[in-house]
Amino acid sequence: WYQMGRAVDVYRLASIWGVRGLESRTGGYLYLDRNGEMKDARLEMEFMDGVERLNMLYKEGLILQNFDTLDATEGLTGADHRDRLNRANLGFATYDYNQTTTNLNILESKIPGFELTPVLPPVADWDRTGDYYQFTESWRSTNNQGWGVVRSVEADQAKLYRALKLVDYMYSPEGNALMSYGPELWINGEIEYFGRQIPKLSDAAINELNELAGGNYPNYYRMWLGAMFPIGYIKDQGAEYQVTHPAGQKGLDKILRACQLGTMRHLVTGKAKARNPSDLLLPSMFALDYPDEIILREQVETFNAVWRPGMNDTDRILVTDYVLFGFGGKTYFGETLLDKQGLIDYQTDVLNADVYLSIYSSVYEIMRMAAGMDSL
């Protein structure tokens, strides 16, 4: 975690208590409340309460001690530390991708009883109405990077049409199958996947995936097969499911079944699918104009900087010390930390966080109206 700037995942753990905005796909902790008003989790007391509970877990020893420094793994990398936990068969919880993580179950042949499998998130009162259910904000939204054609191609209409035909192909059924499952030589018939038929990966394809990428499906498809996903592309998960270890499939089955039953909910696109505005997925990118960007750069840069995932002790997320020492506690350097309301006030009064939220709220409203999305 430390070396990869993933200490932010510690704070996301507060979502087990129903704290919203911690996995916002905007990267800015933004979300909509039940009334459709945009909120920033970093300015909400519920988040501060969550950080306080994280400090309690930390003091109890349930969170990796000194996670903000290399001392946490005694000079090892994060991967080395997890490998040590695995090989000693020590019980632990980690936060990572299912397919790549559960491949570690190959250790079961060497370590009796070894099992690493996904678990459902706990239920929480997300709406503060007494209705407890499972919920995740970690839902894929439209990527903000993708295909592009250089403007000079416009002068050669034949070349332009060929380029556009290639992009169109990515969205066709054939293109979707190719990018999700690979070329026909990689396919050997069909199998059933949650009530529908999908291409079955051949033994040769699976063997190559294991040999070249150590069983890592995303790396194999990106680095060896050359699969590319344009903006708005919907990747079929059937191929990834086929190469997931049975221990991982078992966890996935529970998650997918919970989604089908409605006991686990997630963000949606479009008001028709939403119970209320808090279910709506925010855009990955906001249409900021030049004046907005200038204001954000000149007035809000420090606010953004103190929440940027850091790679060393001097570049750390603002609430790291609050998880380590608690509100009102003293840091390594004898500094007394603010109380919960004081931290919220500091962000608005000193770091101009209210300016940040105001700009994004206004831009979202403009985008919403431009798209013809009436409020719920």
CSV table of C-alpha atoms in Angstrom, one decimal:
chain,number,residue,atom,x,y,z
A,1,TRP,CA,0.0,0.0,0.0
A,2,TYR,CA,2.6,2.5,1.1
A,3,GLN,CA,4.9,2.3,-2.0
A,4,MET,CA,2.0,2.4,-4.4
A,5,GLY,CA,0.2,5.3,-2.8
A,6,ARG,CA,-2.7,3.0,-1.7
A,7,ALA,CA,-3.1,4.2,1.8
A,8,VAL,CA,-6.3,5.8,0.6
A,9,ASP,CA,-7.8,2.3,0.7
A,10,VAL,CA,-7.6,2.5,4.4
A,11,TYR,CA,-10.1,5.3,4.5
A,12,ARG,CA,-12.5,3.5,2.1
A,13,LEU,CA,-12.9,1.0,4.8
A,14,ALA,CA,-15.2,3.5,6.5
A,15,SER,CA,-17.8,2.6,4.0
A,16,ILE,CA,-18.6,-0.5,6.1
A,17,TRP,CA,-20.6,2.0,8.3
A,18,GLY,CA,-22.5,3.4,5.4
A,19,VAL,CA,-20.3,6.4,4.7
A,20,ARG,CA,-20.9,7.7,1.2
A,21,GLY,CA,-18.5,9.2,-1.4
A,22,LEU,CA,-15.4,7.2,-0.5
A,23,GLU,CA,-15.2,5.4,-3.8
A,24,SER,CA,-16.7,8.1,-6.0
A,25,ARG,CA,-15.7,7.4,-9.6
A,26,THR,CA,-15.0,11.2,-10.0
A,27,GLY,CA,-12.0,10.7,-7.7
A,28,GLY,CA,-13.3,13.7,-5.8
A,29,TYR,CA,-15.4,12.1,-3.0
A,30,LEU,CA,-18.5,13.5,-4.6
A,31,TYR,CA,-22.0,12.0,-4.4
A,32,LEU,CA,-25.6,12.9,-4.5
A,33,ASP,CA,-27.8,12.7,-1.4
A,34,ARG,CA,-31.5,11.7,-1.3
A,35,ASN,CA,-32.6,15.2,-2.3
A,36,GLY,CA,-30.2,15.3,-5.3
A,37,GLU,CA,-27.8,17.8,-3.6
A,38,MET,CA,-24.2,17.2,-4.4
A,39,LYS,CA,-22.1,16.4,-1.3
A,40,ASP,CA,-18.4,16.0,-0.7
A,41,ALA,CA,-17.7,13.2,1.8
A,42,ARG,CA,-14.6,15.0,3.2
A,43,LEU,CA,-16.9,17.8,4.5
A,44,GLU,CA,-19.5,15.5,6.1
A,45,MET,CA,-19.6,14.6,9.8
A,46,GLU,CA,-20.5,11.0,8.9
A,47,PHE,CA,-17.0,10.7,7.3
A,48,MET,CA,-15.4,12.2,10.3
A,49,ASP,CA,-17.3,9.7,12.5
A,50,GLY,CA,-15.9,7.0,10.2
A,51,VAL,CA,-12.4,8.2,10.5
A,52,GLU,CA,-12.8,8.2,14.3
A,53,ARG,CA,-13.9,4.5,14.1
A,54,LEU,CA,-10.9,3.7,11.9
A,55,ASN,CA,-8.7,5.2,14.7
A,56,MET,CA,-10.4,2.8,17.1
A,57,LEU,CA,-9.7,-0.1,14.9
A,58,TYR,CA,-6.1,1.0,14.5
A,59,LYS,CA,-5.6,1.3,18.2
A,60,GLU,CA,-7.0,-2.2,18.6
A,61,GLY,CA,-4.4,-3.5,16.1
A,62,LEU,CA,-6.9,-4.5,13.4
A,63,ILE,CA,-5.4,-2.1,10.8
A,64,LEU,CA,-1.8,-2.6,9.7
A,65,GLN,CA,0.3,-0.6,12.2
A,66,ASN,CA,2.3,2.3,10.8
A,67,PHE,CA,0.7,1.7,7.4
A,68,ASP,CA,1.9,5.2,6.4
A,69,THR,CA,5.6,4.3,6.5
A,70,LEU,CA,7.9,1.6,5.1
A,71,ASP,CA,8.2,0.3,8.7
A,72,ALA,CA,4.8,-1.2,8.2
A,73,THR,CA,6.3,-4.1,6.3
A,74,GLU,CA,9.8,-4.0,7.8
A,75,GLY,CA,11.4,-2.7,4.6
A,76,LEU,CA,9.5,-5.1,2.3
A,77,THR,CA,7.2,-4.0,-0.5
A,78,GLY,CA,3.5,-4.4,-0.1
A,79,ALA,CA,3.5,-7.4,-2.3
A,80,ASP,CA,6.3,-9.0,-0.2
A,81,HIS,CA,4.3,-8.4,2.9
A,82,ARG,CA,1.2,-10.0,1.6
A,83,ASP,CA,3.3,-13.0,0.4
A,84,ARG,CA,4.6,-13.4,3.9
A,85,LEU,CA,1.0,-13.4,5.3
A,86,ASN,CA,-0.1,-15.9,2.7
A,87,ARG,CA,2.8,-18.3,3.2
A,88,ALA,CA,2.3,-18.2,6.9
A,89,ASN,CA,-1.4,-18.8,6.4
A,90,LEU,CA,-2.2,-15.9,8.7
A,91,GLY,CA,-5.8,-14.6,8.6
A,92,PHE,CA,-6.2,-11.2,7.1
A,93,ALA,CA,-8.4,-9.0,4.9
A,94,THR,CA,-7.1,-7.3,1.8
A,95,TYR,CA,-8.7,-5.0,-0.7
A,96,ASP,CA,-7.9,-5.9,-4.3
A,97,TYR,CA,-9.2,-7.3,-7.6
A,98,ASN,CA,-10.9,-10.7,-7.3
A,99,GLN,CA,-9.4,-12.6,-10.2
A,100,THR,CA,-5.8,-11.6,-9.7
A,101,THR,CA,-6.0,-12.0,-5.9
A,102,THR,CA,-7.7,-15.3,-5.7
A,103,ASN,CA,-5.2,-16.9,-8.0
A,104,LEU,CA,-3.0,-17.0,-4.9
A,105,ASN,CA,-5.1,-20.1,-4.0
A,106,ILE,CA,-2.5,-22.1,-5.9
A,107,LEU,CA,-0.9,-22.1,-2.5
A,108,GLU,CA,-3.5,-24.6,-1.3
A,109,SER,CA,-1.4,-27.5,-2.7
A,110,LYS,CA,1.4,-26.4,-0.3
A,111,ILE,CA,-0.6,-25.0,2.7
A,112,PRO,CA,-3.4,-27.2,4.0
A,113,GLY,CA,-6.6,-25.3,4.6
A,114,PHE,CA,-5.4,-22.2,2.6
A,115,GLU,CA,-8.3,-20.2,1.1
A,116,LEU,CA,-8.6,-16.6,-0.1
A,117,THR,CA,-12.0,-15.7,-1.3
A,118,PRO,CA,-14.2,-12.6,-1.8
A,119,VAL,CA,-16.7,-11.6,0.9
A,120,LEU,CA,-19.8,-9.6,0.7
A,121,PRO,CA,-19.6,-6.1,2.2
A,122,PRO,CA,-21.5,-5.7,5.5
A,123,VAL,CA,-25.0,-4.2,5.6
A,124,ALA,CA,-25.4,-0.6,6.7
A,125,ASP,CA,-28.1,2.0,7.1
A,126,TRP,CA,-27.0,3.9,4.0
A,127,ASP,CA,-30.1,6.1,3.8
A,128,ARG,CA,-30.3,6.7,7.6
A,129,THR,CA,-33.9,5.4,7.5
A,130,GLY,CA,-33.4,2.1,9.4
A,131,ASP,CA,-33.2,0.1,6.1
A,132,TYR,CA,-30.0,-2.0,6.2
A,133,TYR,CA,-28.6,-3.4,3.0
A,134,GLN,CA,-25.4,-4.0,1.2
A,135,PHE,CA,-24.2,-1.3,-1.2
A,136,THR,CA,-21.2,-0.4,-3.3
A,137,GLU,CA,-20.1,2.8,-5.0
A,138,SER,CA,-17.3,1.0,-6.7
A,139,TRP,CA,-19.1,0.6,-9.9
A,140,ARG,CA,-17.4,1.2,-13.3
A,141,SER,CA,-18.4,4.4,-15.0
A,142,THR,CA,-17.4,5.6,-18.5
A,143,ASN,CA,-13.7,5.9,-18.8
A,144,ASN,CA,-12.5,9.4,-19.6
A,145,GLN,CA,-9.8,8.1,-22.0
A,146,GLY,CA,-10.3,6.3,-25.3
A,147,TRP,CA,-9.9,6.3,-29.0
A,148,GLY,CA,-9.2,9.4,-31.1
A,149,VAL,CA,-8.5,10.3,-34.7
A,150,VAL,CA,-6.0,13.0,-35.5
A,151,ARG,CA,-7.6,16.0,-37.3
A,152,SER,CA,-5.3,15.7,-40.3
A,153,VAL,CA,-7.2,12.4,-41.3
A,154,GLU,CA,-10.2,14.6,-42.1
A,155,ALA,CA,-8.5,15.6,-45.4
A,156,ASP,CA,-8.5,12.0,-46.6
A,157,GLN,CA,-12.1,10.8,-46.5
A,158,ALA,CA,-11.3,7.2,-47.3
A,159,LYS,CA,-8.8,7.0,-44.5
A,160,LEU,CA,-11.2,8.7,-42.1
A,161,TYR,CA,-14.0,6.2,-42.9
A,162,ARG,CA,-11.6,3.3,-42.4
A,163,ALA,CA,-10.6,4.7,-39.0
A,164,LEU,CA,-14.3,5.2,-38.0
A,165,LYS,CA,-15.1,1.7,-39.2
A,166,LEU,CA,-12.5,0.3,-36.9
A,167,VAL,CA,-14.0,2.2,-33.9
A,168,ASP,CA,-17.5,1.1,-34.9
A,169,TYR,CA,-16.4,-2.5,-35.0
A,170,MET,CA,-15.4,-2.3,-31.4
A,171,TYR,CA,-19.1,-1.7,-30.5
A,172,SER,CA,-20.5,-4.4,-32.7
A,173,PRO,CA,-21.3,-7.9,-31.3
A,174,GLU,CA,-18.3,-9.3,-33.2
A,175,GLY,CA,-16.0,-6.6,-31.8
A,176,ASN,CA,-17.3,-7.0,-28.3
A,177,ALA,CA,-16.6,-10.8,-28.4
A,178,LEU,CA,-13.1,-10.2,-29.8
A,179,MET,CA,-12.1,-7.7,-27.2
A,180,SER,CA,-13.7,-9.7,-24.4
A,181,TYR,CA,-12.7,-13.2,-25.3
A,182,GLY,CA,-10.0,-13.0,-27.9
A,183,PRO,CA,-9.8,-14.3,-31.5
A,184,GLU,CA,-11.6,-17.4,-32.7
A,185,LEU,CA,-8.5,-19.6,-32.1
A,186,TRP,CA,-8.9,-18.8,-28.4
A,187,ILE,CA,-12.5,-20.1,-28.4
A,188,ASN,CA,-13.7,-23.7,-28.0
A,189,GLY,CA,-17.5,-23.8,-28.0
A,190,GLU,CA,-19.8,-22.1,-25.5
A,191,ILE,CA,-20.6,-22.4,-21.8
A,192,GLU,CA,-23.5,-21.1,-19.6
A,193,TYR,CA,-22.7,-18.0,-17.6
A,194,PHE,CA,-25.5,-16.8,-15.3
A,195,GLY,CA,-28.3,-17.8,-17.6
A,196,ARG,CA,-26.8,-17.1,-21.0
A,197,GLN,CA,-24.4,-18.7,-23.4
A,198,ILE,CA,-20.9,-17.2,-23.8
A,199,PRO,CA,-17.7,-18.2,-25.7
A,200,LYS,CA,-15.7,-20.8,-23.8
A,201,LEU,CA,-12.0,-20.1,-23.7
A,202,SER,CA,-9.9,-22.9,-25.1
A,203,ASP,CA,-7.4,-24.9,-22.9
A,204,ALA,CA,-4.6,-23.5,-25.1
A,205,ALA,CA,-5.7,-19.9,-24.3
A,206,ILE,CA,-5.9,-20.5,-20.6
A,207,ASN,CA,-2.5,-22.2,-20.6
A,208,GLU,CA,-1.0,-19.3,-22.4
A,209,LEU,CA,-2.6,-16.9,-20.0
A,210,ASN,CA,-1.1,-18.8,-17.0
A,211,GLU,CA,2.4,-19.1,-18.7
A,212,LEU,CA,2.8,-15.5,-19.9
A,213,ALA,CA,0.9,-13.6,-17.2
A,214,GLY,CA,0.9,-15.8,-14.2
A,215,GLY,CA,-2.9,-16.2,-14.5
A,216,ASN,CA,-3.4,-12.4,-14.4
A,217,TYR,CA,-6.3,-11.9,-16.8
A,218,PRO,CA,-6.1,-8.1,-17.2
A,219,ASN,CA,-2.4,-8.1,-17.8
A,220,TYR,CA,-2.7,-10.9,-20.4
A,221,TYR,CA,-5.4,-9.2,-22.3
A,222,ARG,CA,-3.6,-5.8,-22.3
A,223,MET,CA,0.0,-6.9,-22.7
A,224,TRP,CA,-0.1,-10.0,-24.8
A,225,LEU,CA,-3.5,-10.2,-26.5
A,226,GLY,CA,-3.7,-6.5,-27.2
A,227,ALA,CA,-7.3,-5.9,-26.2
A,228,MET,CA,-8.3,-2.3,-26.1
A,229,PHE,CA,-11.5,-0.7,-24.7
A,230,PRO,CA,-12.9,2.5,-26.2
A,231,ILE,CA,-15.0,5.1,-24.3
A,232,GLY,CA,-18.4,3.6,-23.3
A,233,TYR,CA,-17.3,0.1,-24.1
A,234,ILE,CA,-19.0,-2.7,-22.0
A,235,LYS,CA,-16.5,-5.5,-21.3
A,236,ASP,CA,-18.1,-8.9,-20.8
A,237,GLN,CA,-17.0,-10.5,-17.6
A,238,GLY,CA,-17.5,-14.0,-18.8
A,239,ALA,CA,-13.9,-14.5,-19.8
A,240,GLU,CA,-12.5,-13.2,-16.6
A,241,TYR,CA,-14.9,-15.5,-14.7
A,242,GLN,CA,-13.6,-18.5,-16.5
A,243,VAL,CA,-10.0,-17.9,-15.5
A,244,THR,CA,-10.9,-17.0,-11.8
A,245,HIS,CA,-9.9,-19.6,-9.2
A,246,PRO,CA,-12.9,-21.7,-7.9
A,247,ALA,CA,-12.4,-19.9,-4.5
A,248,GLY,CA,-12.9,-16.6,-6.3
A,249,GLN,CA,-15.8,-17.9,-8.3
A,250,LYS,CA,-17.5,-18.9,-5.1
A,251,GLY,CA,-17.3,-15.4,-3.8
A,252,LEU,CA,-18.4,-13.9,-7.1
A,253,ASP,CA,-21.4,-16.2,-7.2
A,254,LYS,CA,-22.5,-14.8,-3.9
A,255,ILE,CA,-22.0,-11.2,-5.0
A,256,LEU,CA,-23.8,-11.6,-8.3
A,257,ARG,CA,-26.7,-13.5,-6.6
A,258,ALA,CA,-27.0,-10.7,-4.0
A,259,CYS,CA,-27.3,-8.2,-6.8
A,260,GLN,CA,-30.0,-10.2,-8.5
A,261,LEU,CA,-31.9,-10.5,-5.3
A,262,GLY,CA,-31.6,-6.8,-4.5
A,263,THR,CA,-30.0,-7.4,-1.2
A,264,MET,CA,-26.9,-5.7,-2.6
A,265,ARG,CA,-27.4,-2.5,-4.4
A,266,HIS,CA,-25.2,-0.3,-6.5
A,267,LEU,CA,-25.1,3.0,-8.4
A,268,VAL,CA,-27.1,3.2,-11.6
A,269,THR,CA,-27.3,5.4,-14.7
A,270,GLY,CA,-30.6,7.1,-15.4
A,271,LYS,CA,-33.4,8.1,-13.0
A,272,ALA,CA,-35.7,5.3,-14.2
A,273,LYS,CA,-33.5,2.8,-12.3
A,274,ALA,CA,-32.9,4.9,-9.2
A,275,ARG,CA,-35.0,4.8,-6.0
A,276,ASN,CA,-33.9,8.3,-5.4
A,277,PRO,CA,-31.0,10.6,-6.5
A,278,SER,CA,-28.5,9.0,-4.2
A,279,ASP,CA,-28.5,6.0,-6.4
A,280,LEU,CA,-27.3,7.9,-9.4
A,281,LEU,CA,-23.7,7.5,-10.8
A,282,LEU,CA,-22.0,10.8,-11.2
A,283,PRO,CA,-20.0,11.6,-14.4
A,284,SER,CA,-16.3,10.6,-14.5
A,285,MET,CA,-15.5,13.9,-16.0
A,286,PHE,CA,-17.1,17.3,-15.5
A,287,ALA,CA,-17.4,19.9,-18.2
A,288,LEU,CA,-15.4,22.6,-16.4
A,289,ASP,CA,-14.9,25.8,-18.4
A,290,TYR,CA,-11.7,27.8,-18.4
A,291,PRO,CA,-12.7,30.3,-15.6
A,292,ASP,CA,-13.7,27.4,-13.4
A,293,GLU,CA,-10.3,25.7,-13.9
A,294,ILE,CA,-8.5,29.0,-13.1
A,295,ILE,CA,-10.5,29.3,-9.8
A,296,LEU,CA,-9.8,25.7,-8.9
A,297,ARG,CA,-6.1,26.1,-9.7
A,298,GLU,CA,-5.7,29.4,-7.8
A,299,GLN,CA,-8.0,28.9,-4.8
A,300,VAL,CA,-8.4,25.1,-4.3
A,301,GLU,CA,-5.1,23.6,-5.3
A,302,THR,CA,-4.0,23.0,-1.7
A,303,PHE,CA,-7.3,21.3,-0.9
A,304,ASN,CA,-6.7,18.9,-3.8
A,305,ALA,CA,-3.1,18.4,-2.9
A,306,VAL,CA,-3.7,17.3,0.7
A,307,TRP,CA,-6.1,14.6,-0.5
A,308,ARG,CA,-3.8,13.3,-3.2
A,309,PRO,CA,-2.5,9.8,-2.6
A,310,GLY,CA,1.1,10.2,-1.4
A,311,MET,CA,4.2,8.1,-1.8
A,312,ASN,CA,6.2,9.2,1.2
A,313,ASP,CA,6.0,10.6,4.7
A,314,THR,CA,5.9,14.2,3.6
A,315,ASP,CA,3.2,13.7,0.9
A,316,ARG,CA,0.3,12.2,2.8
A,317,ILE,CA,-3.4,12.4,2.7
A,318,LEU,CA,-4.9,14.9,5.2
A,319,VAL,CA,-6.7,12.4,7.5
A,320,THR,CA,-3.8,9.9,7.8
A,321,ASP,CA,-2.7,11.4,11.2
A,322,TYR,CA,-6.4,11.3,12.4
A,323,VAL,CA,-6.5,7.5,11.7
A,324,LEU,CA,-3.2,7.1,13.5
A,325,PHE,CA,-3.7,9.4,16.5
A,326,GLY,CA,-7.4,10.3,16.6
A,327,PHE,CA,-9.1,13.6,16.7
A,328,GLY,CA,-7.5,15.8,19.4
A,329,GLY,CA,-4.5,13.5,19.5
A,330,LYS,CA,-0.9,14.4,19.1
A,331,THR,CA,1.1,13.5,16.1
A,332,TYR,CA,4.7,12.3,15.9
A,333,PHE,CA,5.8,15.9,16.1
A,334,GLY,CA,3.7,16.9,19.1
A,335,GLU,CA,1.1,18.7,17.0
A,336,THR,CA,-2.4,18.6,18.4
A,337,LEU,CA,-5.0,17.5,15.8
A,338,LEU,CA,-8.3,19.3,15.3
A,339,ASP,CA,-11.6,18.0,16.5
A,340,LYS,CA,-14.1,16.7,13.9
A,341,GLN,CA,-15.9,19.9,13.3
A,342,GLY,CA,-12.7,21.8,13.4
A,343,LEU,CA,-11.3,19.7,10.5
A,344,ILE,CA,-14.4,20.4,8.4
A,345,ASP,CA,-14.2,24.1,9.2
A,346,TYR,CA,-10.4,24.1,8.3
A,347,GLN,CA,-11.1,22.6,4.9
A,348,THR,CA,-13.8,25.2,4.1
A,349,ASP,CA,-12.4,28.3,5.7
A,350,VAL,CA,-8.7,27.8,4.9
A,351,LEU,CA,-8.6,25.3,2.0
A,352,ASN,CA,-11.6,26.7,0.1
A,353,ALA,CA,-13.3,23.3,-0.1
A,354,ASP,CA,-16.7,25.0,-0.3
A,355,VAL,CA,-15.5,26.7,-3.5
A,356,TYR,CA,-14.6,23.3,-4.9
A,357,LEU,CA,-18.0,21.8,-4.1
A,358,SER,CA,-19.9,24.9,-5.4
A,359,ILE,CA,-18.2,24.8,-8.8
A,360,TYR,CA,-18.8,21.0,-9.3
A,361,SER,CA,-22.4,21.3,-8.1
A,362,SER,CA,-23.0,24.1,-10.6
A,363,VAL,CA,-21.3,22.3,-13.5
A,364,TYR,CA,-23.2,19.1,-12.8
A,365,GLU,CA,-26.5,21.0,-12.8
A,366,ILE,CA,-25.6,22.5,-16.2
A,367,MET,CA,-24.6,19.0,-17.6
A,368,ARG,CA,-27.8,17.5,-16.2
A,369,MET,CA,-30.1,20.0,-17.8
A,370,ALA,CA,-28.2,19.9,-21.1
A,371,ALA,CA,-28.8,16.1,-21.2
A,372,GLY,CA,-32.5,16.6,-20.5
A,373,MET,CA,-32.3,14.9,-17.1
A,374,ASP,CA,-35.1,16.3,-15.0
A,375,SER,CA,-34.6,16.1,-11.3
A,376,LEU,CA,-36.2,13.1,-9.6
